[in-house]
Structures are given as C-alpha cells and as structure tokens.
Coordinates of C-alpha atoms in Angstrom, one line a residue:
Chain A
M1 CA 0.0 0.0 0.0
I2 CA 2.8 2.4 0.9
G3 CA 4.8 1.0 -2.0
S4 CA 1.9 1.8 -4.4
L5 CA 1.9 5.4 -3.1
Y6 CA 5.6 5.8 -4.0
A7 CA 5.0 4.0 -7.4
V8 CA 2.1 6.1 -8.6
H9 CA 3.9 9.4 -7.7
L10 CA 7.4 8.5 -8.7
G11 CA 6.1 7.2 -12.1
R12 CA 5.5 10.9 -13.1
V13 CA 9.1 11.9 -12.7
S14 CA 10.9 8.6 -13.6
D15 CA 10.5 5.1 -15.0
V16 CA 8.9 2.9 -12.4
S17 CA 8.5 -0.9 -12.4
V18 CA 6.5 -2.8 -9.7
L19 CA 7.4 -6.2 -8.5
C20 CA 4.1 -7.9 -7.5
R21 CA 3.3 -11.0 -5.6
R22 CA 0.3 -12.0 -7.6
E23 CA 0.2 -12.5 -11.4
E24 CA -3.3 -10.9 -11.8
H25 CA -2.0 -7.8 -9.9
A26 CA 0.9 -7.4 -12.4
R27 CA -1.4 -8.0 -15.4
A28 CA -4.0 -5.4 -14.1
L29 CA -1.2 -2.8 -13.5
N30 CA 0.3 -3.4 -17.0
E31 CA -3.1 -3.0 -18.6
Q32 CA -4.8 -0.2 -16.6
G33 CA -1.9 1.6 -14.9
L34 CA -2.2 2.7 -11.2
R35 CA -4.7 5.4 -10.1
V36 CA -4.4 7.5 -7.0
S37 CA -7.3 9.4 -5.5
G38 CA -7.8 11.4 -2.3
R39 CA -5.3 14.2 -1.9
H40 CA -4.1 13.7 -5.5
D41 CA -6.0 12.3 -8.5
F42 CA -4.3 10.9 -11.6
V43 CA -3.3 7.7 -13.3
T44 CA 0.3 6.5 -13.9
T45 CA 1.4 4.1 -16.5
L46 CA 4.0 1.6 -15.2
R47 CA 5.5 -1.8 -15.8
A48 CA 4.8 -4.7 -13.5
A49 CA 5.9 -8.4 -13.1
T50 CA 6.1 -11.1 -10.5
V51 CA 9.7 -11.9 -11.1
P52 CA 12.6 -9.4 -11.1
G53 CA 14.1 -10.9 -14.3
E54 CA 11.2 -9.4 -16.3
L55 CA 11.9 -5.9 -15.1
P56 CA 14.7 -3.5 -16.2
E57 CA 17.5 -3.0 -13.7
P58 CA 16.6 0.1 -11.6
E59 CA 18.9 2.7 -9.9
L60 CA 16.8 2.5 -6.8
A61 CA 14.7 -0.3 -5.4
I62 CA 12.1 0.7 -2.8
V63 CA 11.2 -2.2 -0.4
A64 CA 8.0 -1.2 1.4
T65 CA 6.5 -4.6 2.2
K66 CA 5.2 -5.4 5.7
T67 CA 8.0 -6.7 7.8
T68 CA 6.3 -10.1 7.8
E69 CA 7.1 -10.3 4.0
L70 CA 10.6 -8.8 4.3
E71 CA 12.6 -12.0 4.1
A72 CA 10.7 -13.0 0.9
A73 CA 11.5 -9.6 -0.7
A74 CA 15.1 -9.8 0.3
A75 CA 15.4 -13.4 -1.2
S76 CA 14.0 -12.3 -4.5
L77 CA 16.6 -9.5 -4.8
A78 CA 19.5 -11.6 -3.6
G79 CA 22.4 -11.3 -6.1
R80 CA 20.2 -9.3 -8.5
W81 CA 20.6 -5.7 -9.7
P82 CA 24.0 -5.1 -8.0
G83 CA 24.1 -1.5 -9.0
A84 CA 20.7 -0.6 -7.5
A85 CA 20.5 1.2 -4.1
I86 CA 17.8 -0.2 -1.8
M87 CA 15.5 2.0 0.2
T88 CA 13.8 0.1 3.1
V89 CA 10.6 1.7 4.4
Q90 CA 9.5 -0.5 7.3
N91 CA 8.1 -0.3 10.8
G92 CA 10.5 -1.3 13.6
L93 CA 14.2 -1.9 13.4
G94 CA 16.6 -4.1 11.5
A95 CA 15.0 -4.2 8.0
E96 CA 18.3 -2.9 6.5
E97 CA 20.2 -6.0 7.6
A98 CA 18.3 -8.2 5.3
F99 CA 20.1 -6.6 2.3
G100 CA 23.7 -7.5 3.3
K101 CA 26.4 -5.3 1.8
R102 CA 24.4 -3.2 -0.7
R103 CA 24.0 0.5 -0.6
V104 CA 21.0 0.9 1.7
I105 CA 18.9 3.9 2.5
S106 CA 16.8 3.7 5.7
A107 CA 13.4 5.3 5.6
V108 CA 10.4 5.6 7.8
T109 CA 7.1 7.2 6.6
F110 CA 4.1 8.6 8.3
M111 CA 2.0 8.9 5.2
S112 CA -1.0 6.6 4.9
G113 CA -3.5 5.4 2.3
T114 CA -6.2 2.9 1.6
R115 CA -6.0 0.3 -1.1
H116 CA -9.3 0.2 -3.1
S117 CA -8.3 -2.3 -5.7
D118 CA -5.2 -3.7 -7.5
T119 CA -5.1 -0.6 -9.6
H120 CA -6.5 2.1 -7.3
I121 CA -5.1 3.6 -4.1
E122 CA -6.3 6.5 -2.0
Y123 CA -3.7 8.9 -0.6
I124 CA -4.9 9.9 2.9
L125 CA -2.3 11.3 5.3
D126 CA 0.2 13.4 3.3
T127 CA 2.9 13.4 5.9
E128 CA 6.7 13.1 5.3
T129 CA 9.0 10.2 4.5
W130 CA 12.3 10.5 6.5
L131 CA 15.4 9.1 4.9
G132 CA 18.9 8.5 6.1
P133 CA 22.1 6.6 5.1
Y134 CA 22.6 3.1 6.4
A135 CA 26.1 1.9 7.1
G136 CA 28.5 3.4 4.5
T137 CA 25.8 4.8 2.1
P138 CA 26.8 8.4 1.1
Y139 CA 24.5 11.1 2.4
E140 CA 24.5 12.7 -1.1
L141 CA 22.5 9.7 -2.4
V142 CA 20.0 10.2 0.4
E143 CA 19.6 13.8 -0.6
E144 CA 19.2 12.9 -4.2
V145 CA 16.4 10.3 -3.4
A146 CA 14.7 12.8 -1.1
A147 CA 14.7 15.4 -3.8
L148 CA 13.3 12.9 -6.3
I149 CA 10.4 12.0 -3.9
V150 CA 9.7 15.7 -3.4
R151 CA 9.6 16.3 -7.2
S152 CA 7.0 13.5 -7.5
D153 CA 4.7 15.5 -5.2
L154 CA 5.2 13.6 -2.0
K155 CA 6.8 15.0 1.2
A156 CA 10.4 13.8 2.2
R157 CA 13.2 15.0 4.4
P158 CA 16.8 13.7 4.4
F159 CA 18.7 13.1 7.6
R160 CA 22.4 12.6 8.1
D161 CA 21.4 10.2 11.0
L162 CA 18.0 8.7 10.8
R163 CA 18.1 6.8 14.1
P164 CA 16.7 9.6 16.3
A165 CA 13.6 9.7 14.0
Q166 CA 13.5 5.9 13.5
W167 CA 13.6 5.4 17.3
S168 CA 10.9 8.0 18.0
K169 CA 8.7 6.2 15.6
L170 CA 9.7 2.8 16.9
I171 CA 8.7 3.6 20.5
F172 CA 5.5 5.3 19.4
N173 CA 4.6 2.3 17.1
A174 CA 5.5 -0.4 19.6
T175 CA 3.3 1.3 22.1
V176 CA 0.3 2.4 20.1
N177 CA 0.1 -0.7 17.8
A178 CA 0.3 -3.2 20.6
V179 CA -2.2 -1.4 22.9
A180 CA -4.6 -1.0 20.0
A181 CA -4.2 -4.6 18.9
L182 CA -5.0 -5.8 22.5
T183 CA -7.8 -3.5 23.4
G184 CA -9.5 -3.2 20.0
L185 CA -9.4 0.6 20.3
P186 CA -8.3 2.9 17.5
H187 CA -5.8 5.5 18.4
D188 CA -8.3 7.7 20.4
P189 CA -8.3 9.8 23.5
H190 CA -8.2 6.7 25.8
F191 CA -4.5 6.5 24.9
A192 CA -3.9 9.9 26.6
A193 CA -6.2 9.6 29.6
R194 CA -4.4 9.4 33.0
E195 CA -6.9 10.3 35.6
R196 CA -8.5 7.2 37.1
L197 CA -6.4 4.2 38.3
D198 CA -7.8 2.1 35.4
D199 CA -7.1 4.7 32.7
L200 CA -5.3 3.4 29.6
G201 CA -3.0 6.4 29.3
H202 CA -1.0 5.3 32.4
L203 CA 0.0 2.2 30.5
V204 CA 0.8 4.1 27.3
Y205 CA 2.9 6.6 29.3
D206 CA 4.8 3.8 31.1
L207 CA 5.4 1.9 27.9
I208 CA 6.8 5.0 26.3
A209 CA 9.0 5.7 29.4
E210 CA 10.4 2.2 29.1
G211 CA 11.1 2.8 25.4
K212 CA 12.9 6.1 26.1
R213 CA 15.2 4.3 28.7
V214 CA 16.2 1.8 26.0
A215 CA 16.9 4.6 23.5
E216 CA 19.0 6.4 26.1
A217 CA 21.0 3.2 26.8
A218 CA 21.5 2.8 23.0
G219 CA 22.9 6.3 22.8
I220 CA 20.1 7.6 20.7
E221 CA 18.8 11.2 21.3
L222 CA 15.1 11.0 20.2
L223 CA 14.0 13.5 17.5
E224 CA 10.5 13.8 18.9
D225 CA 9.0 12.8 22.3
P226 CA 6.7 9.8 21.5
W227 CA 4.4 10.7 24.4
E228 CA 3.9 14.2 22.8
M229 CA 3.3 12.5 19.4
N230 CA 0.7 10.3 21.2
V231 CA -1.1 13.2 22.9
L232 CA -1.0 15.4 19.7
A233 CA -2.4 12.6 17.5
T234 CA -5.3 11.8 19.9
E235 CA -6.1 15.5 20.4
R236 CA -6.3 15.9 16.6
G237 CA -9.0 13.3 16.8
S238 CA -7.6 11.1 14.1
R239 CA -8.9 7.9 15.6
H240 CA -6.4 6.2 13.3
Y241 CA -6.7 2.4 13.0
P242 CA -3.1 1.1 13.6
S243 CA -2.2 -1.6 11.1
M244 CA -1.6 -4.1 14.0
L245 CA -5.3 -3.7 15.0
E246 CA -6.3 -4.4 11.4
D247 CA -4.1 -7.5 11.4
V248 CA -5.5 -8.8 14.6
E249 CA -9.1 -8.3 13.4
A250 CA -8.3 -10.1 10.1
H251 CA -6.5 -12.9 12.0
R252 CA -3.3 -12.1 10.1
R253 CA 0.2 -12.5 11.5
T254 CA 1.2 -9.1 12.9
E255 CA 4.5 -7.1 12.7
I256 CA 5.0 -7.5 16.5
D257 CA 8.4 -9.3 16.1
R258 CA 10.0 -6.4 14.2
I259 CA 8.4 -3.7 16.3
T260 CA 7.9 -4.6 20.0
G261 CA 10.2 -7.6 19.6
A262 CA 13.0 -5.5 18.2
L263 CA 12.6 -3.1 21.1
V264 CA 12.7 -5.9 23.7
R265 CA 15.8 -7.4 22.1
E266 CA 17.6 -4.0 22.0
A267 CA 16.6 -3.6 25.7
E268 CA 18.0 -7.0 26.6
Q269 CA 21.3 -6.1 24.8
H270 CA 21.7 -3.0 26.8
G271 CA 20.5 -4.5 30.1
V272 CA 17.5 -2.3 30.4
P273 CA 14.4 -4.0 31.9
V274 CA 11.2 -3.6 29.8
P275 CA 8.6 -5.7 31.6
L276 CA 5.7 -3.9 30.1
H277 CA 6.9 -4.2 26.4
A278 CA 7.8 -7.8 27.1
A279 CA 4.2 -8.3 28.4
M280 CA 2.7 -6.7 25.3
Y281 CA 5.0 -8.8 23.1
R282 CA 3.9 -12.0 24.7
L283 CA 0.2 -11.1 24.7
V284 CA 0.2 -10.3 21.0
K285 CA 2.0 -13.5 20.2
G286 CA -0.6 -15.3 22.4
R287 CA -3.3 -13.6 20.4
E288 CA -1.7 -14.8 17.1
A289 CA -1.6 -18.3 18.6
S290 CA -5.3 -18.2 19.4
W291 CA -6.2 -18.2 15.7
S292 CA -3.3 -20.4 14.4
S293 CA -5.7 -23.3 14.5
D294 CA -8.4 -21.4 12.5
Chain B
M1 CA -25.1 -20.6 36.6
I2 CA -23.2 -21.5 39.9
G3 CA -26.3 -20.4 41.8
S4 CA -28.4 -23.0 39.8
L5 CA -26.0 -25.7 40.7
Y6 CA -26.5 -25.0 44.4
A7 CA -30.2 -24.7 44.0
V8 CA -30.8 -27.9 42.1
H9 CA -28.7 -29.9 44.6
L10 CA -29.8 -28.2 47.8
G11 CA -33.4 -28.6 46.8
R12 CA -33.1 -32.3 47.6
V13 CA -32.2 -31.8 51.2
S14 CA -34.0 -28.5 52.1
D15 CA -36.6 -26.1 50.8
V16 CA -35.1 -23.9 48.1
S17 CA -36.4 -20.7 46.6
V18 CA -34.7 -18.9 43.7
L19 CA -34.7 -15.1 43.2
C20 CA -34.6 -14.5 39.4
R21 CA -34.0 -11.4 37.4
R22 CA -36.5 -12.3 34.6
E23 CA -40.2 -13.0 35.0
E24 CA -40.2 -15.8 32.4
H25 CA -37.3 -17.5 34.2
A26 CA -39.2 -17.6 37.5
R27 CA -42.3 -18.9 35.7
A28 CA -40.4 -21.7 33.9
L29 CA -38.8 -22.8 37.2
N30 CA -42.1 -22.8 39.0
E31 CA -43.7 -24.8 36.2
Q32 CA -41.0 -27.3 35.2
G33 CA -38.6 -27.3 38.1
L34 CA -34.8 -27.3 37.5
R35 CA -33.0 -30.1 35.8
V36 CA -29.3 -31.0 36.2
S37 CA -27.4 -33.2 33.7
G38 CA -23.8 -34.2 33.3
R39 CA -22.2 -35.6 36.5
H40 CA -25.7 -35.8 38.1
D41 CA -29.0 -36.2 36.5
F42 CA -32.3 -35.4 38.2
V43 CA -35.0 -32.7 38.4
T44 CA -35.7 -30.6 41.5
T45 CA -39.0 -28.8 42.3
L46 CA -38.5 -25.4 43.7
R47 CA -40.1 -22.0 44.2
A48 CA -39.1 -19.0 42.2
A49 CA -39.9 -15.2 42.0
T50 CA -38.4 -12.0 40.8
V51 CA -39.0 -10.1 44.1
P52 CA -38.0 -11.4 47.5
G53 CA -41.4 -10.5 49.0
E54 CA -42.9 -13.4 47.2
L55 CA -40.5 -15.9 48.7
P56 CA -40.5 -17.3 52.3
E57 CA -37.7 -16.0 54.6
P58 CA -34.7 -18.4 54.3
E59 CA -32.2 -19.4 56.9
L60 CA -29.4 -19.0 54.3
A61 CA -29.3 -16.8 51.2
I62 CA -26.7 -17.8 48.7
V63 CA -25.5 -14.9 46.5
A64 CA -23.7 -16.4 43.5
T65 CA -24.3 -13.6 40.9
K66 CA -21.4 -12.3 38.8
T67 CA -19.7 -9.5 40.6
T68 CA -21.0 -7.1 38.0
E69 CA -24.5 -7.8 39.4
L70 CA -23.5 -7.8 43.0
E71 CA -24.7 -4.3 43.9
A72 CA -28.2 -5.1 42.5
A73 CA -28.4 -8.3 44.5
A74 CA -27.3 -6.5 47.7
A75 CA -29.9 -3.8 47.1
S76 CA -32.7 -6.3 46.7
L77 CA -31.8 -7.9 50.1
A78 CA -31.3 -4.6 52.0
G79 CA -33.3 -4.6 55.2
R80 CA -35.0 -7.9 54.2
W81 CA -34.8 -11.3 55.9
P82 CA -32.8 -10.0 58.9
G83 CA -32.4 -13.5 60.3
A84 CA -30.9 -15.1 57.2
A85 CA -27.2 -15.7 56.9
I86 CA -25.7 -14.7 53.6
M87 CA -23.2 -16.8 51.7
T88 CA -21.3 -14.9 49.0
V89 CA -19.7 -17.0 46.2
Q90 CA -17.8 -14.6 44.0
N91 CA -14.6 -14.2 42.2
G92 CA -12.2 -11.6 43.5
L93 CA -12.4 -9.8 46.8
G94 CA -14.7 -7.6 48.8
A95 CA -18.2 -9.1 47.9
E96 CA -18.9 -9.6 51.6
E97 CA -18.8 -5.9 52.3
A98 CA -21.9 -5.3 50.2
F99 CA -24.0 -7.0 53.0
G100 CA -23.2 -4.6 55.8
K101 CA -23.6 -6.0 59.3
R102 CA -25.3 -9.3 58.5
R103 CA -23.9 -12.8 59.3
V104 CA -21.9 -13.5 56.2
I105 CA -20.1 -16.6 55.0
S106 CA -17.3 -16.1 52.4
A107 CA -17.1 -18.8 49.8
V108 CA -15.2 -19.5 46.6
T109 CA -16.0 -22.4 44.3
F110 CA -14.1 -24.2 41.7
M111 CA -17.0 -26.2 40.3
S112 CA -18.3 -25.3 36.9
G113 CA -21.3 -26.0 34.7
T114 CA -23.0 -24.9 31.5
R115 CA -26.5 -23.3 31.3
H116 CA -28.5 -25.0 28.6
S117 CA -31.8 -23.3 29.3
D118 CA -33.8 -21.5 32.0
T119 CA -34.6 -24.9 33.5
H120 CA -31.6 -27.1 32.6
I121 CA -28.0 -26.9 33.8
E122 CA -25.1 -29.2 33.2
Y123 CA -22.8 -30.0 36.1
I124 CA -19.2 -30.2 34.6
L125 CA -16.4 -29.8 37.1
D126 CA -17.3 -31.4 40.4
T127 CA -14.7 -29.6 42.5
E128 CA -15.1 -28.2 46.0
T129 CA -16.7 -25.1 47.4
W130 CA -14.6 -23.6 50.2
L131 CA -16.3 -21.7 53.0
G132 CA -15.1 -19.5 55.8
P133 CA -16.6 -17.1 58.4
Y134 CA -16.5 -13.4 57.5
A135 CA -16.0 -10.8 60.3
G136 CA -17.9 -12.1 63.4
T137 CA -19.7 -15.0 61.9
P138 CA -19.4 -18.2 64.1
Y139 CA -17.3 -21.0 62.6
E140 CA -20.0 -23.5 63.6
L141 CA -22.4 -21.9 61.1
V142 CA -19.8 -22.4 58.4
E143 CA -19.4 -26.1 59.3
E144 CA -23.2 -26.5 59.3
V145 CA -23.6 -25.0 55.8
A146 CA -20.6 -27.0 54.5
A147 CA -22.3 -30.2 55.9
L148 CA -25.6 -29.3 54.2
I149 CA -23.8 -28.8 50.8
V150 CA -22.1 -32.1 51.2
R151 CA -25.4 -33.8 52.0
S152 CA -26.8 -32.4 48.8
D153 CA -24.1 -34.3 46.9
L154 CA -21.8 -31.4 46.1
K155 CA -18.3 -31.1 47.5
A156 CA -17.5 -28.5 50.2
R157 CA -14.8 -27.8 52.8
P158 CA -15.1 -25.4 55.8
F159 CA -12.1 -23.2 56.7
R160 CA -11.5 -21.3 60.0
D161 CA -9.8 -18.6 57.8
L162 CA -10.8 -18.6 54.1
R163 CA -8.4 -15.9 53.1
P164 CA -5.4 -18.2 52.2
A165 CA -7.7 -20.1 49.8
Q166 CA -9.5 -16.9 48.6
W167 CA -6.2 -15.2 47.8
S168 CA -4.8 -18.3 46.0
K169 CA -7.8 -18.2 43.8
L170 CA -7.7 -14.4 43.4
I171 CA -4.1 -14.4 42.2
F172 CA -4.8 -17.4 39.9
N173 CA -8.0 -15.8 38.5
A174 CA -6.6 -12.3 38.1
T175 CA -3.8 -13.8 36.0
V176 CA -5.5 -16.5 34.0
N177 CA -8.7 -14.5 33.3
A178 CA -7.0 -11.4 32.1
V179 CA -4.4 -13.2 29.9
A180 CA -7.2 -15.3 28.4
A181 CA -9.4 -12.3 27.8
L182 CA -6.6 -10.4 26.1
T183 CA -5.1 -13.2 24.0
G184 CA -8.3 -15.1 23.1
L185 CA -6.6 -18.3 24.3
P186 CA -8.4 -20.8 26.6
H187 CA -6.3 -21.9 29.6
D188 CA -4.0 -24.1 27.6
P189 CA -0.2 -25.0 27.6
H190 CA 0.8 -21.5 26.3
F191 CA 0.1 -20.4 29.9
A192 CA 3.0 -22.5 31.2
A193 CA 5.5 -22.1 28.3
R194 CA 8.7 -20.3 29.4
E195 CA 11.3 -21.2 26.8
R196 CA 11.4 -18.5 24.1
L197 CA 11.6 -14.8 24.9
D198 CA 8.1 -14.3 23.5
D199 CA 6.5 -17.2 25.4
L200 CA 3.3 -16.3 27.3
G201 CA 4.3 -18.4 30.4
H202 CA 6.9 -15.7 31.3
L203 CA 4.1 -13.2 31.7
V204 CA 1.9 -15.6 33.6
Y205 CA 4.7 -16.4 35.9
D206 CA 5.5 -12.7 36.5
L207 CA 1.9 -11.8 37.1
I208 CA 1.6 -14.6 39.7
A209 CA 4.9 -13.4 41.3
E210 CA 3.5 -9.9 41.7
G211 CA 0.3 -11.3 43.2
K212 CA 2.3 -13.3 45.7
R213 CA 4.2 -10.2 46.8
V214 CA 0.8 -8.5 47.5
A215 CA -0.4 -11.5 49.5
E216 CA 2.7 -11.5 51.6
A217 CA 2.4 -7.8 52.3
A218 CA -1.2 -8.3 53.3
G219 CA -0.1 -11.0 55.8
I220 CA -1.7 -13.9 53.9
E221 CA 0.0 -17.3 53.7
L222 CA -1.4 -18.8 50.5
L223 CA -3.1 -22.2 50.6
E224 CA -1.9 -23.2 47.2
D225 CA 0.8 -21.8 44.9
P226 CA -1.1 -20.2 42.0
W227 CA 1.8 -21.0 39.6
E228 CA 1.4 -24.7 40.5
M229 CA -2.4 -24.5 40.1
N230 CA -1.7 -23.0 36.6
V231 CA 0.8 -25.6 35.5
L232 CA -1.3 -28.5 36.8
A233 CA -4.5 -27.2 35.1
T234 CA -2.7 -26.8 31.7
E235 CA -1.0 -30.2 32.0
R236 CA -4.4 -31.8 32.7
G237 CA -5.3 -30.5 29.3
S238 CA -8.5 -28.8 30.4
R239 CA -8.4 -26.0 27.9
H240 CA -10.9 -24.3 30.2
Y241 CA -12.6 -21.1 28.8
P242 CA -12.2 -18.6 31.6
S243 CA -15.4 -16.6 32.1
M244 CA -13.7 -13.3 31.3
L245 CA -12.8 -14.7 27.8
E246 CA -16.5 -15.5 27.3
D247 CA -17.5 -12.1 28.4
V248 CA -15.0 -10.4 26.1
E249 CA -16.2 -12.5 23.1
A250 CA -19.8 -11.7 23.9
H251 CA -18.9 -7.9 24.4
R252 CA -20.2 -8.1 28.0
R253 CA -18.8 -6.1 30.9
T254 CA -16.2 -8.3 32.6
E255 CA -15.5 -8.9 36.3
I256 CA -12.1 -7.2 36.0
D257 CA -12.8 -4.5 38.6
R258 CA -13.5 -7.1 41.3
I259 CA -10.7 -9.4 40.4
T260 CA -7.6 -7.6 38.9
G261 CA -8.9 -4.3 40.1
A262 CA -9.2 -5.6 43.7
L263 CA -5.7 -7.0 43.6
V264 CA -4.3 -3.7 42.2
R265 CA -6.1 -1.7 45.0
E266 CA -4.8 -4.0 47.7
A267 CA -1.3 -3.7 46.3
E268 CA -1.6 0.1 46.4
Q269 CA -2.8 0.0 50.0
H270 CA 0.3 -2.1 51.0
G271 CA 2.7 -0.1 48.8
V272 CA 3.6 -3.1 46.6
P273 CA 4.2 -2.2 42.9
V274 CA 2.2 -4.3 40.5
P275 CA 2.9 -2.8 37.1
L276 CA 1.9 -5.9 35.2
H277 CA -1.5 -6.4 36.9
A278 CA -2.1 -2.7 36.4
A279 CA -1.3 -3.1 32.7
M280 CA -3.8 -6.0 32.4
Y281 CA -6.4 -4.0 34.3
R282 CA -6.1 -1.0 31.9
L283 CA -6.0 -3.2 28.8
V284 CA -9.2 -5.1 29.7
K285 CA -10.9 -1.8 30.6
G286 CA -9.8 -0.5 27.2
R287 CA -11.2 -3.6 25.6
E288 CA -14.5 -2.9 27.3
A289 CA -14.4 0.7 26.1
S290 CA -13.9 -0.5 22.5
W291 CA -17.4 -2.0 22.3
S292 CA -19.1 0.5 24.6
S293 CA -20.3 2.3 21.4
D294 CA -21.7 -1.0 20.0

C-alpha cells in the first residue's frame, strides 16, 4: 500500500516498475496503470511483473513490504541488480540488515492510504517520509532520493542520521500498535487519559517511558517525544486504526516481532528492563496463537 | 449458573427458593422445576420469583451472581430477611462488604457448569466449594452450611480462615482470566510455556509473582501456589474457557474491577508495585471501552 503510493507518484518523474506477488495484480497494472485518488488524483502508466528478471534494472529499489514479508522480498533481490541502491521503508528496526552489503537507505514514513483495488489507491495522510544513510551509504545519495520524492509531489526529508527519527517512531509504534491490537481501540483519547487508576493512558505513558530508557541506553537522542506524538495525535481526533489492530481483526500475522520484539531485544542487549513491552509482546504472540488453528 | 448448581442440589435436602432477574425464568422454574445433567441427572422442584417479598424467609441466602450484578443483589436484600445468613460465592475480593452487618459466610468455588436453558443446567467440574466465616460469623455456622452442601451431593470444605484459599484463587483468577481475555486463548499449555523470549508463560509467571508479593504484604499465607495451580491445570489439558474470555467475546462487561482491580487496589494499599497487573487491568478496561459504542 505504501509501495503503491511511491510508485504512482514517482512514475510521473521517472520510469517505475512494480514487483508484485500475484500474477493478476501485475497484469492489471500493465493493462490499466495505477490510479491515485484522495489528496491527489491521476493515473500513472508503469511496468509490472512477479519476477525481477522481467523488469529492467533500476537505480533505486524501494522495499516497502510489511516486515512479515521482508525475508521473501530480500530473497527475490539476492544477487540481482547489483548497481541498485535499496531503500527500506518499514516499521520497527533491522530491516536494512536483510540486504547485506548493498547501498541501503533507511526510511520511515508517516503517510497513509487505503487500497481500493489492484489498480486504485487513495492517498490519505500526506505526511513526510524520512530518509537517512545506512552503514556506508553516502549522504548525497539520500539527498538525491529525497529530492526525487519531493519532485514527485510527496513529502520527504533527508537526515544525516535517521536513528533519532527511527527510534521515535519505533517507541511510538511499539506502544500504540500493541495497545490498539490488544484493546481493539483505534488511536483515540483513551490513549492519553491518565486520571483514574484504570485509565489506559497510564499504561501508554509507562510503555513510552520504558522505550525512552532503551533509546538512552543505546545512545540515541530522540527526534520527537513519543508521548507528545501520542497526545497530539489523539487531540487531533484522528482515531487512526493502527495496522496491527487491522491485522488482529483479520487474524493475520502481525509485525510485533519487528516492532515490539525489536525493542525488547535491544533492551536486553543494553541491560534495560522492559517488563511492560515484554508483556505486550507475549500477549500479542498469544493472540496470534489463538487463531493459528483457524 | 453457579447459583443454579447449588439450587438444584440443595433442593433435595432442604426447601429452596430462587430469586430470578427475569419473570419468564421464574415462571419456567415454578412450572418445570430445574434439571441437572452431566455428572448428576435429576430434576428438583423449587419455588421462584423476581421479588424477595414473594418468597419465604430463608435461613441461608446464597449470593452467587457475577460481581457485576452484586450491587443489585445486595440492594434487593437490603433490610429484608434479617435472620438469614448470607453466603457470597464470588470471584475476587470484597463481595462480603456489600452486605453490611449481617452474618456473612465467604465462599469460593471451583465447580463449573453450562447453562442449557432456564430450567436445565449441566454439572461439569465437580470440584469443591470452600467456605469460611466473614467478620464475626461463628465458625459453627460455616461447618453447618458445609455439611448441608455435602449432604446435597456437592463437594464442600469449611475453613476457619478462608483468606489463604481466597487469595490463592484471586491471584490465579486475576492472572488467567486477564491473559485469556486479552489473547483469546483458553487456559492451555501456552500459559505454562517459558522457553522462548516471547513465550506467554513468562508473563503468567511474573503476574503470579506480583500477586504473591501482594499477599505477603497483606499477611496472607497462600493455601496453594497459583503457579502450580496453573501448571497443573494446563497439564491436565482442560483448555478451560475462563469466564472473562467468554465475556469479552460476547462484548459483555467483565469482572475485571473485582478481580484484577481488587488486587491492584490491595497492592496500592500495601505499597507493593504491581505494574503488570495494572497493565492488564487497563488493557481489559480499554477492551470494554472498545465496544461501549456497539
């Protein structure tokens, strides 16, 4: 879905190919192109296939799959297109490592959309994509990609070090996604309520505090305070449905391993106790197990 | 449901009346009596009404409603039947306080059944009811009631101090009910698994450990170790559906306030930190809020 938002926009300023999982998806895109509605409204012609061998070698490959499909995406690119830089756009931490020694750009995005069909996507939240170099990738390449994204009419911002932004989003996501998945609540004012003993905001606050202690131990100075991100979002009245809540309702495997799991493993490495995130991790894994016999 | 199990059995050795919430329930009981199947199989004739004024004054009133209906039950008995002793059979803590200065017997039960209709109940788990005196109630009365229950062909055991048993059950219930409600899992081997980092048994173990620290601070020596109760039950392969999981699936208000809530408030009173139980409390309350607009 995020990948389609990049494809439909970037197709106006460069040649774009799309690697699909399903044959009929690729066929539909080749025949009808991809339409965006919502904040923008146009159709882009592009090339699609289900195997990389049928696509021309790109300069940049954007990997915006869910983390649960990351390994499959990495496998299909292994040893292929050696000249291409890879931009990973994932929740959580550690997606970059799947691409070994290639030039990798780390990215996180706050934009959102809804998929209406194989060839139609709605652009909803027009917030920024943040990019930074991973390992030895030159910063100039990051600036170049950010500029390309901006020319395509999306919002982007290059960072010399993405980790302060990535970690702010990680802590926010680990907290809001897991709490939403377990309670069934969209991201609404319950997440900021801290008056009564049983108010949910206490838990949200404590989860974020745990996350901040891990960031500090990892030597990361957060770009934004995740608690302020939380309060602001609920005050704006977005009532956003976090993707993990959608996964749980559809009985799909969630991204908990790469989000909360990543945070819990980082905490362990740095010797920081995170009993609440560990609890959320185990509860969401338990929830997944409850429908594994479906 | 538990109330019906007492009624159908006690009706064989004494006169039993049933106070119902619904008019048609009372009518059906008066016309057809109450049938038990499963471990026992017989029909008992009894008297039923929706207002206490239509029933004869009893020597013993058993209050086995869910804790969410406890206040209503207490209100309907207020100032009525002054000579009757009250036996409360509830999950959690504090049910006795609803009955002011009367002679109260505290009880917890481990038996279970399934309600098939207004006049038919199945007796499934034939485990004991444990009884003890509350406040100034004489122990002899407790022994007398226990003996009556045993004569009716149910299992019962009198205690001079019920709190060690009550607290064992409280800690077990607070843990197993909340974890089941949030994960959707019945009480199965996931609750005892403690190998992988994301195994649910770690959380169950830690919740029980928190509970034990509260009991200790409250000066209670537990009758049984709730962790052993947990391991044993999952090894027996019961896959029991805790009532809180049923409540959550039916979008009914749960008993969390009287179970986990009671434990969290006791912990606060004794200055014992219980971050995990507080988290469970807030998550289940959040879950209730998610369907409050149903």
